[in-house]
Amino acid sequence: MKRQKITIAKGDGIGPEIMDAVLDIFKAAEVPLEFEEVGIGEQVYLSGNTSGITSEAWDSIRTNKVFLKAPITTPQGGGYKSLNVTLRKTLGLYANIRPCKSFHPFIATKHPDMDVVIVRENEEDLYAGIEHQQTDEVVQCLKLISRPGCEKIVRYAFEYAKLYNRKKVSCFVKDNIMKHTDGLFHSVFKEIAKEYPDIESDSWIIDIAAARLADTPEMFDVVVTSNLYGDIISDIAAQISGSVGLAGSSNVGSEVAMFEAIHGSAPDIAGKKIANPSGLLRGAIMMLNHVGLQEKAELIKNAWSCTIEEGIHTADIYKEGESTQKVNTEEFAKAVIERLGQYPKKLNPTIYSRGTQINLPEYVRPERKEKSLRGVDVFVDWRGEHTNDLAEQLQQLNNDLKLTMITNRGVKVWPKGFKETFCTDHWRCRFEAADGLNPAKSDIVKILNQAIDHNLDVIKTENLYTFDGKRGYSLGQGQ
Ligand code: NAD
């Protein structure tokens, strides 16, 4: 039978040591896969390729569609792009899955019953990387949340819960503040939750949710959240489950999937052959599940559990009096190999569901809503002292649209601001049509032309729309 080929990269720092350990275990477990090795990371960056990945590596990953990646080092300075972000976004790896389970009492943790899976959106949010400096004092970063992005990640979380017999999916958002962006994520969550009546669902504001996750993680099961929140809480969850060095993760798209450890290349211990290969191994076990090799995944996971519960530990998790043997990377792999075929006695033996490919339905674009222009926010770089002076200048811009509000960093400062409000040089000036009037895009152009005539430094505009009559923009704080 033809073996499936997967792409591997040994990466930098401890990468080659831990990848070799994983491949040794795979070989001993007779995992029926072929490996095609590609070079990525530091050497590629330093050869002048600012993305850290060669075109041969792209071809291999796109052909094989499964990628097991050891950590890499991103050289400091010099404008090198994060390879991880590039890989995730270019390959459409929309879901990042990070199981965080404690292995009490064999690995120290304050949370013995913790077993949480973080499902993080991986492509959008503030990681769109669209940033601009607009004035001397203000820089902005665009937070982009899309309906297809929300639908894919939320559906993935519920499908994951269904497949792995999880009981609950929790949504973490901040829609009390970001009513439109996080509001969309939350409303899509509520819509999709209804399609899974057998799975419990609840929603949390991210700040208190993160606090509860750090304090009582056993109250959560599967958590779904957007990119930045997911980035932060998945590190918290991995850390409190025992060690960041133990967690693996998968990055899944509709075509390609990438598997890795969550830790970095650990340059401080590179070459010493003492690194713990468990994070990469657990990522590799997720990969075996992904390609339908559940029996091999169970064989290796159970041997790993035996090794851990017998107290055979690498230096990062070794505890005097609790561990029985301190081993190096190679010895740890050897101990796992020796236990292939055994089941743990104290930790729960692992049995994976079969047929574990999650296939989401194609995104169906909803019918267009009726979109109606209601006005425009004109952002101005202005250094005056009295907001009334700016308002007077703006009111001279002869137009059908009327100045209705000025805010500074989102807070209303005109009409009727508070003298205590601190103002920067970045002003949002809202022009709106009177009720019943339908402004045209040309009205916005007129305002901009007149602003030039009045020497007003406009730095950007945002059109104000309603969608099926519903306001698609936020009010000013204090409005
Ligand atoms: P790191 O995760 O490499 O190391 C943090 C600490 O944890 C170090 O003390 C290290 O020795 C220890 N550690 C990490 N993995 C271990 C393991 N398997 N066994 C034992 N100890 C382990 O984080 P860092 O030092 O902030 O980053 C180092 C480099 O890794 C940077 O260049 C960073 O950009 C890169 N990085 C890469 C990835 C990736 O490729 N996925 C992820 C994070 C960081």
Short mmCIF file of C-alpha atoms and ligand atoms in Angstrom, two decimals:
data_model
loop_
_atom_site.label_atom_id
_atom_site.label_comp_id
_atom_site.label_asym_id
_atom_site.label_seq_id
_atom_site.Cartn_x
_atom_site.Cartn_y
_atom_site.Cartn_z
CA MET A 1 0.00 0.00 0.00
CA LYS A 2 1.25 3.50 -0.88
CA ARG A 3 2.26 5.40 2.24
CA GLN A 4 1.03 8.93 2.77
CA LYS A 5 3.82 11.48 2.55
CA ILE A 6 4.01 14.35 5.00
CA THR A 7 6.32 17.35 5.10
CA ILE A 8 8.55 17.85 8.13
CA ALA A 9 10.86 20.68 9.18
CA LYS A 10 13.43 20.23 11.94
CA GLY A 11 13.62 23.96 12.62
CA ASP A 12 16.18 25.68 14.85
CA GLY A 13 17.59 25.48 18.38
CA ILE A 14 16.21 22.35 20.07
CA GLY A 15 14.09 21.66 16.95
CA PRO A 16 16.34 18.98 15.37
CA GLU A 17 16.82 17.19 18.74
CA ILE A 18 13.12 16.92 19.52
CA MET A 19 12.16 16.10 15.91
CA ASP A 20 14.68 13.24 15.86
CA ALA A 21 13.17 11.90 19.09
CA VAL A 22 9.67 12.01 17.58
CA LEU A 23 10.83 10.31 14.38
CA ASP A 24 12.56 7.57 16.40
CA ILE A 25 9.31 6.91 18.25
CA PHE A 26 7.36 6.90 14.95
CA LYS A 27 9.83 4.42 13.47
CA ALA A 28 9.58 2.07 16.45
CA ALA A 29 5.78 2.33 16.37
CA GLU A 30 5.85 1.47 12.65
CA VAL A 31 3.87 4.55 11.70
CA PRO A 32 3.10 4.10 8.00
CA LEU A 33 4.08 7.57 6.79
CA GLU A 34 6.85 8.89 4.55
CA PHE A 35 8.63 12.07 5.51
CA GLU A 36 9.82 14.81 3.16
CA GLU A 37 12.14 17.21 4.96
CA VAL A 38 12.24 20.92 4.10
CA GLY A 39 14.38 23.75 5.47
CA ILE A 40 12.68 26.72 7.12
CA GLY A 41 13.69 29.23 9.76
CA GLU A 42 16.87 31.01 10.75
CA GLN A 43 19.17 29.88 7.92
CA VAL A 44 16.54 30.72 5.33
CA TYR A 45 15.94 34.15 6.91
CA LEU A 46 19.67 34.88 7.08
CA SER A 47 20.13 33.90 3.44
CA GLY A 48 18.10 37.02 2.63
CA ASN A 49 14.62 35.49 2.45
CA THR A 50 12.59 37.72 4.81
CA SER A 51 9.71 35.23 5.05
CA GLY A 52 11.93 32.38 6.35
CA ILE A 53 10.58 29.77 3.94
CA THR A 54 11.74 28.72 0.47
CA SER A 55 9.52 28.11 -2.56
CA GLU A 56 10.49 24.38 -2.45
CA ALA A 57 9.14 24.18 1.11
CA TRP A 58 5.86 25.84 0.03
CA ASP A 59 5.54 23.32 -2.83
CA SER A 60 6.14 20.37 -0.53
CA ILE A 61 3.61 21.54 2.08
CA ARG A 62 0.97 22.32 -0.55
CA THR A 63 1.45 18.93 -2.24
CA ASN A 64 1.55 16.79 0.90
CA LYS A 65 -1.04 18.90 2.76
CA VAL A 66 0.21 17.78 6.18
CA PHE A 67 3.12 19.53 7.87
CA LEU A 68 4.88 18.60 11.12
CA LYS A 69 6.98 21.56 12.17
CA ALA A 70 9.61 21.90 14.89
CA PRO A 71 10.07 25.38 16.42
CA ILE A 72 12.16 27.94 14.60
CA THR A 73 14.13 31.01 15.63
CA THR A 74 13.06 34.34 14.18
CA PRO A 75 16.18 36.55 14.01
CA GLN A 76 15.72 39.81 15.93
CA GLY A 77 15.47 43.08 13.98
CA GLY A 78 15.98 43.31 10.20
CA GLY A 79 12.25 43.23 9.36
CA TYR A 80 11.92 39.42 9.38
CA LYS A 81 8.25 38.40 9.17
CA SER A 82 6.85 35.85 11.63
CA LEU A 83 6.91 32.57 9.71
CA ASN A 84 4.12 31.15 11.86
CA VAL A 85 1.74 33.97 11.01
CA THR A 86 2.73 33.72 7.31
CA LEU A 87 2.15 29.94 7.26
CA ARG A 88 -1.20 30.14 9.03
CA LYS A 89 -2.58 32.91 6.87
CA THR A 90 -1.16 31.90 3.50
CA LEU A 91 -2.34 28.31 3.86
CA GLY A 92 -5.74 29.32 5.25
CA LEU A 93 -5.14 27.49 8.55
CA TYR A 94 -8.13 29.08 10.21
CA ALA A 95 -8.29 27.01 13.41
CA ASN A 96 -5.63 26.63 16.07
CA ILE A 97 -6.42 23.80 18.46
CA ARG A 98 -4.57 23.54 21.73
CA PRO A 99 -5.56 20.83 24.24
CA CYS A 100 -4.40 21.68 27.78
CA LYS A 101 -4.76 18.78 30.18
CA SER A 102 -3.08 18.24 33.50
CA PHE A 103 -1.19 15.03 34.27
CA HIS A 104 -1.59 15.20 38.02
CA PRO A 105 0.08 13.93 40.21
CA PHE A 106 2.96 13.16 37.85
CA ILE A 107 3.46 16.68 36.59
CA ALA A 108 3.03 19.44 39.16
CA THR A 109 -0.07 21.60 38.68
CA LYS A 110 -2.46 23.46 40.95
CA HIS A 111 -5.32 22.22 38.74
CA PRO A 112 -5.44 18.41 38.85
CA ASP A 113 -8.80 18.11 37.03
CA MET A 114 -8.05 20.52 34.21
CA ASP A 115 -8.90 19.31 30.70
CA VAL A 116 -9.56 22.28 28.41
CA VAL A 117 -9.26 22.60 24.63
CA ILE A 118 -8.73 26.11 23.29
CA VAL A 119 -9.99 26.64 19.74
CA ARG A 120 -8.50 29.91 18.50
CA GLU A 121 -9.39 31.75 15.30
CA ASN A 122 -6.14 31.98 13.41
CA GLU A 123 -6.45 34.29 10.41
CA GLU A 124 -8.06 37.58 11.26
CA ASP A 125 -8.76 39.99 14.15
CA LEU A 126 -5.86 42.29 15.07
CA TYR A 127 -3.49 39.82 13.38
CA ALA A 128 -4.54 41.16 9.98
CA GLY A 129 -1.47 43.29 10.66
CA ILE A 130 -2.99 46.44 9.14
CA GLU A 131 -1.41 49.27 11.11
CA HIS A 132 -0.94 52.96 10.31
CA GLN A 133 0.56 55.95 12.04
CA GLN A 134 -1.86 58.78 11.30
CA THR A 135 -0.67 61.68 13.42
CA ASP A 136 2.37 62.42 15.56
CA GLU A 137 0.54 61.02 18.53
CA VAL A 138 -1.70 58.24 17.25
CA VAL A 139 -1.14 54.87 15.63
CA GLN A 140 -3.97 52.50 14.74
CA CYS A 141 -4.35 48.75 14.19
CA LEU A 142 -7.43 47.46 12.41
CA LYS A 143 -9.42 44.69 14.04
CA LEU A 144 -11.11 42.78 11.23
CA ILE A 145 -13.75 40.19 12.09
CA SER A 146 -15.64 38.52 9.25
CA ARG A 147 -18.81 36.44 9.19
CA PRO A 148 -17.13 33.55 7.29
CA GLY A 149 -14.22 33.69 9.78
CA CYS A 150 -16.60 33.48 12.75
CA GLU A 151 -18.76 30.77 11.19
CA LYS A 152 -15.78 28.55 10.38
CA ILE A 153 -14.15 28.74 13.79
CA VAL A 154 -17.35 28.41 15.81
CA ARG A 155 -18.58 25.48 13.71
CA TYR A 156 -15.14 23.87 14.02
CA ALA A 157 -15.35 24.15 17.83
CA PHE A 158 -18.76 22.46 17.93
CA GLU A 159 -17.71 19.74 15.46
CA TYR A 160 -14.57 19.15 17.55
CA ALA A 161 -16.72 18.86 20.70
CA LYS A 162 -19.03 16.39 18.94
CA LEU A 163 -16.18 14.25 17.62
CA TYR A 164 -14.25 14.08 20.88
CA ASN A 165 -17.32 13.67 23.12
CA ARG A 166 -16.92 17.00 24.82
CA LYS A 167 -19.89 18.33 26.74
CA LYS A 168 -19.68 22.11 26.46
CA VAL A 169 -18.41 24.91 24.21
CA SER A 170 -17.76 28.33 25.78
CA CYS A 171 -17.40 31.52 23.77
CA PHE A 172 -15.04 34.26 25.06
CA VAL A 173 -15.66 37.78 23.70
CA LYS A 174 -15.57 41.44 24.73
CA ASP A 175 -18.79 42.57 23.08
CA ASN A 176 -19.76 44.86 25.93
CA ILE A 177 -17.07 47.18 24.47
CA MET A 178 -16.61 46.03 20.85
CA LYS A 179 -20.27 45.69 19.99
CA HIS A 180 -19.78 45.31 16.26
CA THR A 181 -16.64 43.14 15.93
CA ASP A 182 -16.94 40.95 19.02
CA GLY A 183 -20.71 41.38 18.72
CA LEU A 184 -20.59 39.56 15.35
CA PHE A 185 -18.48 36.73 16.82
CA HIS A 186 -20.94 36.35 19.69
CA SER A 187 -24.08 36.43 17.55
CA VAL A 188 -22.63 33.83 15.14
CA PHE A 189 -21.78 31.68 18.18
CA LYS A 190 -25.37 31.88 19.42
CA GLU A 191 -26.74 31.06 15.93
CA ILE A 192 -24.50 28.02 15.46
CA ALA A 193 -24.92 26.73 19.03
CA LYS A 194 -28.60 26.13 18.20
CA GLU A 195 -27.53 23.59 15.55
CA TYR A 196 -25.90 21.47 18.31
CA PRO A 197 -28.63 20.98 20.93
CA ASP A 198 -26.76 18.08 22.56
CA ILE A 199 -23.76 20.23 23.39
CA GLU A 200 -24.07 22.76 26.18
CA SER A 201 -22.94 26.30 25.33
CA ASP A 202 -22.25 29.46 27.27
CA SER A 203 -20.72 32.89 26.67
CA TRP A 204 -18.29 34.88 28.75
CA ILE A 205 -16.71 38.31 28.74
CA ILE A 206 -13.03 37.57 28.12
CA ASP A 207 -11.61 39.39 31.15
CA ILE A 208 -13.57 37.48 33.79
CA ALA A 209 -13.36 34.33 31.68
CA ALA A 210 -9.54 34.53 31.63
CA ALA A 211 -9.54 35.04 35.40
CA ARG A 212 -11.79 32.00 35.91
CA LEU A 213 -9.72 29.95 33.46
CA ALA A 214 -6.59 30.71 35.48
CA ASP A 215 -8.35 30.01 38.79
CA THR A 216 -10.82 27.17 38.12
CA PRO A 217 -10.02 25.77 34.66
CA GLU A 218 -12.01 22.61 35.35
CA MET A 219 -15.22 24.61 34.77
CA PHE A 220 -14.34 24.87 31.04
CA ASP A 221 -14.34 22.16 28.38
CA VAL A 222 -13.94 23.54 24.81
CA VAL A 223 -13.33 27.30 24.53
CA VAL A 224 -13.72 29.16 21.23
CA THR A 225 -12.42 32.67 20.82
CA SER A 226 -10.87 35.15 18.42
CA ASN A 227 -7.21 35.40 17.50
CA LEU A 228 -5.64 37.72 20.10
CA TYR A 229 -7.66 36.48 23.08
CA GLY A 230 -6.94 32.91 21.97
CA ASP A 231 -3.23 33.61 21.72
CA ILE A 232 -3.13 34.85 25.31
CA ILE A 233 -5.46 32.39 27.00
CA SER A 234 -3.96 29.35 25.28
CA ASP A 235 -0.56 30.15 26.79
CA ILE A 236 -2.15 30.68 30.20
CA ALA A 237 -4.02 27.39 29.89
CA ALA A 238 -0.92 25.46 28.75
CA GLN A 239 1.19 26.95 31.55
CA ILE A 240 -1.25 26.18 34.39
CA SER A 241 -1.84 22.65 33.12
CA GLY A 242 1.77 21.87 34.05
CA SER A 243 4.26 23.22 31.52
CA VAL A 244 4.31 25.13 28.25
CA GLY A 245 6.94 22.57 27.20
CA LEU A 246 4.31 19.79 27.17
CA ALA A 247 1.62 21.20 24.92
CA GLY A 248 1.15 20.52 21.22
CA SER A 249 -1.17 22.23 18.80
CA SER A 250 -2.71 21.85 15.40
CA ASN A 251 -3.40 24.53 12.83
CA VAL A 252 -6.13 23.34 10.55
CA GLY A 253 -7.43 24.64 7.21
CA SER A 254 -9.79 23.20 4.65
CA GLU A 255 -6.83 21.93 2.54
CA VAL A 256 -3.68 21.85 4.67
CA ALA A 257 -2.96 21.19 8.35
CA MET A 258 0.17 21.97 10.37
CA PHE A 259 1.17 20.41 13.70
CA GLU A 260 3.72 21.69 16.19
CA ALA A 261 4.76 22.13 19.82
CA ILE A 262 3.62 25.42 21.31
CA HIS A 263 7.04 26.31 22.73
CA GLY A 264 9.84 28.02 20.83
CA SER A 265 13.32 26.92 19.81
CA ALA A 266 14.74 27.29 23.37
CA PRO A 267 18.18 28.58 22.30
CA ASP A 268 19.30 28.52 25.98
CA ILE A 269 19.34 24.71 26.01
CA ALA A 270 19.90 24.00 22.30
CA GLY A 271 22.59 21.38 21.61
CA LYS A 272 22.55 20.12 25.22
CA LYS A 273 20.19 17.28 24.26
CA ILE A 274 18.09 17.80 27.39
CA ALA A 275 14.94 19.26 25.79
CA ASN A 276 11.59 17.64 26.43
CA PRO A 277 10.22 16.27 23.13
CA SER A 278 6.69 15.90 24.59
CA GLY A 279 5.21 19.10 23.08
CA LEU A 280 6.21 18.14 19.54
CA LEU A 281 5.23 14.51 20.18
CA ARG A 282 1.76 15.57 21.31
CA GLY A 283 1.47 17.76 18.18
CA ALA A 284 2.55 14.70 16.16
CA ILE A 285 -0.12 12.57 17.88
CA MET A 286 -2.74 15.15 16.80
CA MET A 287 -1.34 14.75 13.29
CA LEU A 288 -1.76 10.96 13.40
CA ASN A 289 -5.39 11.48 14.36
CA HIS A 290 -5.78 13.95 11.51
CA VAL A 291 -4.49 11.50 8.89
CA GLY A 292 -6.70 8.71 10.24
CA LEU A 293 -3.98 6.71 12.07
CA GLN A 294 -5.84 6.58 15.40
CA GLU A 295 -4.38 3.19 16.39
CA LYS A 296 -0.84 4.53 16.09
CA ALA A 297 -1.87 7.73 17.90
CA GLU A 298 -3.22 5.66 20.82
CA LEU A 299 -0.18 3.35 20.85
CA ILE A 300 2.22 6.28 21.20
CA LYS A 301 0.05 8.37 23.54
CA ASN A 302 -0.41 5.45 25.97
CA ALA A 303 3.33 4.68 25.93
CA TRP A 304 4.00 8.37 26.62
CA SER A 305 1.51 8.34 29.54
CA CYS A 306 3.27 5.23 30.99
CA THR A 307 6.63 7.02 30.78
CA ILE A 308 5.27 10.12 32.52
CA GLU A 309 3.46 8.23 35.30
CA GLU A 310 6.53 6.09 35.99
CA GLY A 311 8.35 9.33 36.79
CA ILE A 312 10.77 9.21 33.86
CA HIS A 313 11.12 12.93 33.28
CA THR A 314 13.28 15.40 31.37
CA ALA A 315 14.93 18.18 33.39
CA ASP A 316 12.14 20.76 32.79
CA ILE A 317 9.54 18.63 34.65
CA TYR A 318 11.84 16.59 36.90
CA LYS A 319 11.03 16.96 40.64
CA GLU A 320 13.35 15.60 43.31
CA GLY A 321 11.50 13.03 45.42
CA GLU A 322 8.59 12.74 42.96
CA SER A 323 10.23 11.84 39.65
CA THR A 324 12.13 8.57 39.54
CA GLN A 325 14.64 9.16 36.78
CA LYS A 326 16.05 12.29 35.12
CA VAL A 327 16.56 11.57 31.42
CA ASN A 328 17.82 13.43 28.36
CA THR A 329 15.89 13.79 25.10
CA GLU A 330 17.12 10.55 23.57
CA GLU A 331 16.60 8.55 26.77
CA PHE A 332 13.06 9.88 27.08
CA ALA A 333 12.29 8.77 23.51
CA LYS A 334 13.83 5.37 24.29
CA ALA A 335 11.63 5.02 27.40
CA VAL A 336 8.52 5.77 25.31
CA ILE A 337 9.63 3.22 22.70
CA GLU A 338 10.13 0.56 25.39
CA ARG A 339 6.56 1.13 26.57
CA LEU A 340 4.86 0.89 23.17
CA GLY A 341 1.96 -1.56 23.60
CA GLN A 342 1.54 -0.82 27.33
CA TYR A 343 -1.35 1.05 28.96
CA PRO A 344 -0.98 3.54 31.80
CA LYS A 345 -2.11 2.30 35.22
CA LYS A 346 -2.83 5.60 36.92
CA LEU A 347 -3.43 8.08 34.12
CA ASN A 348 -6.48 7.33 31.96
CA PRO A 349 -5.66 5.19 28.92
CA THR A 350 -6.39 7.06 25.69
CA ILE A 351 -8.90 5.84 23.12
CA TYR A 352 -9.52 8.11 20.12
CA SER A 353 -12.72 8.18 18.10
CA ARG A 354 -12.28 6.82 14.59
CA GLY A 355 -12.85 8.84 11.43
CA THR A 356 -11.61 12.03 12.98
CA GLN A 357 -11.50 14.37 10.00
CA ILE A 358 -13.61 17.42 10.61
CA ASN A 359 -15.10 18.60 7.32
CA LEU A 360 -17.04 21.82 7.47
CA PRO A 361 -19.75 22.69 4.96
CA GLU A 362 -18.84 25.30 2.31
CA TYR A 363 -19.53 28.82 3.49
CA VAL A 364 -22.80 30.06 2.01
CA ARG A 365 -22.70 33.80 1.46
CA PRO A 366 -25.94 35.33 2.83
CA GLU A 367 -28.11 37.51 0.64
CA ARG A 368 -26.95 41.10 0.42
CA LYS A 369 -28.57 43.36 3.00
CA GLU A 370 -29.85 46.75 2.00
CA LYS A 371 -26.88 49.01 2.57
CA SER A 372 -27.60 52.70 2.93
CA LEU A 373 -25.07 55.53 3.33
CA ARG A 374 -25.92 57.74 6.31
CA GLY A 375 -22.81 59.90 6.62
CA VAL A 376 -19.08 59.85 7.11
CA ASP A 377 -16.50 60.01 9.90
CA VAL A 378 -13.70 62.33 8.83
CA PHE A 379 -10.49 61.87 10.84
CA VAL A 380 -8.40 65.00 11.19
CA ASP A 381 -4.87 65.69 12.45
CA TRP A 382 -5.36 68.92 14.42
CA ARG A 383 -3.41 70.58 17.22
CA GLY A 384 -5.70 73.41 18.39
CA GLU A 385 -6.68 73.92 22.02
CA HIS A 386 -10.41 74.51 21.88
CA THR A 387 -12.62 71.93 20.24
CA ASN A 388 -15.11 74.68 19.36
CA ASP A 389 -12.49 76.16 16.98
CA LEU A 390 -12.27 72.85 15.11
CA ALA A 391 -16.07 72.54 15.05
CA GLU A 392 -16.37 76.06 13.61
CA GLN A 393 -13.92 75.26 10.82
CA LEU A 394 -15.73 72.02 10.03
CA GLN A 395 -19.11 73.70 9.99
CA GLN A 396 -17.87 76.00 7.25
CA LEU A 397 -17.51 72.99 4.96
CA ASN A 398 -20.65 73.76 3.03
CA ASN A 399 -22.38 70.44 2.53
CA ASP A 400 -25.65 68.57 2.79
CA LEU A 401 -24.06 66.51 5.53
CA LYS A 402 -24.05 68.20 8.93
CA LEU A 403 -21.38 67.96 11.62
CA THR A 404 -23.06 66.06 14.47
CA MET A 405 -20.21 65.03 16.76
CA ILE A 406 -16.45 65.23 17.36
CA THR A 407 -14.69 62.59 19.44
CA ASN A 408 -11.11 62.19 20.58
CA ARG A 409 -9.96 58.59 21.10
CA GLY A 410 -13.65 57.65 20.92
CA VAL A 411 -14.91 60.06 23.63
CA LYS A 412 -17.35 62.76 22.63
CA VAL A 413 -15.78 66.20 23.04
CA TRP A 414 -18.23 68.24 20.93
CA PRO A 415 -20.96 69.29 21.36
CA LYS A 416 -20.70 69.60 25.14
CA GLY A 417 -17.49 67.84 26.11
CA PHE A 418 -15.89 67.78 29.54
CA LYS A 419 -12.83 69.92 30.23
CA GLU A 420 -11.26 66.97 32.05
CA THR A 421 -11.09 64.84 28.87
CA PHE A 422 -7.52 64.54 27.62
CA CYS A 423 -7.25 65.16 23.89
CA THR A 424 -4.61 64.02 21.40
CA ASP A 425 -4.01 65.38 17.88
CA HIS A 426 -6.38 62.76 16.35
CA TRP A 427 -10.03 63.80 15.93
CA ARG A 428 -13.00 61.94 14.55
CA CYS A 429 -15.51 64.34 13.07
CA ARG A 430 -18.88 62.82 12.26
CA PHE A 431 -20.99 64.21 9.41
CA GLU A 432 -24.50 62.81 9.06
CA ALA A 433 -27.44 63.28 6.73
CA ALA A 434 -30.66 64.65 8.18
CA ASP A 435 -33.44 62.09 8.60
CA GLY A 436 -35.12 61.31 5.31
CA LEU A 437 -32.17 62.49 3.21
CA ASN A 438 -30.03 60.02 1.29
CA PRO A 439 -26.49 61.30 0.97
CA ALA A 440 -24.33 60.27 -1.98
CA LYS A 441 -20.64 59.35 -2.08
CA SER A 442 -20.11 62.65 -3.93
CA ASP A 443 -21.10 64.50 -0.72
CA ILE A 444 -18.10 62.89 0.97
CA VAL A 445 -15.83 63.94 -1.87
CA LYS A 446 -17.16 67.50 -1.52
CA ILE A 447 -16.31 67.54 2.18
CA LEU A 448 -12.80 66.32 1.44
CA ASN A 449 -12.27 68.91 -1.29
CA GLN A 450 -13.49 71.67 0.98
CA ALA A 451 -11.30 70.42 3.81
CA ILE A 452 -8.28 70.87 1.51
CA ASP A 453 -9.44 74.42 0.73
CA HIS A 454 -9.67 75.12 4.49
CA ASN A 455 -6.23 73.64 5.19
CA LEU A 456 -7.66 70.84 7.34
CA ASP A 457 -5.39 67.78 7.45
CA VAL A 458 -7.77 64.86 6.80
CA ILE A 459 -6.02 61.56 7.46
CA LYS A 460 -8.80 59.11 6.68
CA THR A 461 -12.54 58.67 6.33
CA GLU A 462 -14.91 55.88 7.31
CA ASN A 463 -18.32 55.75 5.65
CA LEU A 464 -21.33 55.30 7.92
CA TYR A 465 -23.84 52.74 6.70
CA THR A 466 -27.00 51.08 7.88
CA PHE A 467 -27.62 47.45 6.86
CA ASP A 468 -31.32 46.60 6.53
CA GLY A 469 -31.93 49.74 8.56
CA LYS A 470 -29.62 48.66 11.41
CA ARG A 471 -26.77 51.02 12.38
CA GLY A 472 -23.41 49.57 11.31
CA TYR A 473 -21.17 51.93 13.29
CA SER A 474 -20.55 52.71 16.92
CA LEU A 475 -21.81 55.80 18.73
CA GLY A 476 -19.33 58.11 20.45
CA GLN A 477 -18.60 57.32 24.09
CA GLY A 478 -20.76 59.77 26.06
CA GLN A 479 -23.05 60.35 23.06
P1 NAD B 1 10.91 29.21 24.21
O1 NAD B 1 9.59 28.51 24.27
O2 NAD B 1 11.83 28.77 23.15
O3 NAD B 1 11.66 29.04 25.62
C1 NAD B 1 11.10 29.50 26.85
C2 NAD B 1 11.73 28.70 28.01
O4 NAD B 1 11.17 27.39 28.02
C3 NAD B 1 13.24 28.53 27.89
O5 NAD B 1 13.81 28.60 29.16
C4 NAD B 1 13.41 27.14 27.31
O6 NAD B 1 14.60 26.52 27.67
C5 NAD B 1 12.20 26.41 27.89
N1 NAD B 1 11.74 25.37 26.97
C6 NAD B 1 11.02 25.55 25.82
N2 NAD B 1 10.78 24.39 25.23
C7 NAD B 1 11.34 23.43 26.01
C8 NAD B 1 11.42 22.02 25.90
N3 NAD B 1 10.86 21.36 24.90
N4 NAD B 1 12.09 21.36 26.87
C9 NAD B 1 12.63 22.00 27.91
N5 NAD B 1 12.58 23.34 28.06
C10 NAD B 1 11.94 24.05 27.12
O7 NAD B 1 10.60 30.77 24.08
P2 NAD B 1 11.59 31.98 23.77
O8 NAD B 1 12.88 31.79 24.48
O9 NAD B 1 10.77 33.18 24.03
O10 NAD B 1 11.82 31.93 22.21
C11 NAD B 1 12.99 31.40 21.60
C12 NAD B 1 12.85 31.47 20.09
O11 NAD B 1 11.75 30.65 19.67
C13 NAD B 1 12.56 32.86 19.53
O12 NAD B 1 13.33 33.06 18.37
C14 NAD B 1 11.10 32.82 19.17
O13 NAD B 1 10.79 33.70 18.10
C15 NAD B 1 10.94 31.38 18.77
N6 NAD B 1 9.57 30.84 18.87
C16 NAD B 1 9.18 29.98 17.89
C17 NAD B 1 7.94 29.37 17.96
C18 NAD B 1 7.57 28.43 16.86
O14 NAD B 1 8.34 28.19 15.95
N7 NAD B 1 6.37 27.86 16.91
C19 NAD B 1 7.08 29.63 19.03
C20 NAD B 1 7.51 30.50 20.05
C21 NAD B 1 8.77 31.10 19.96
#
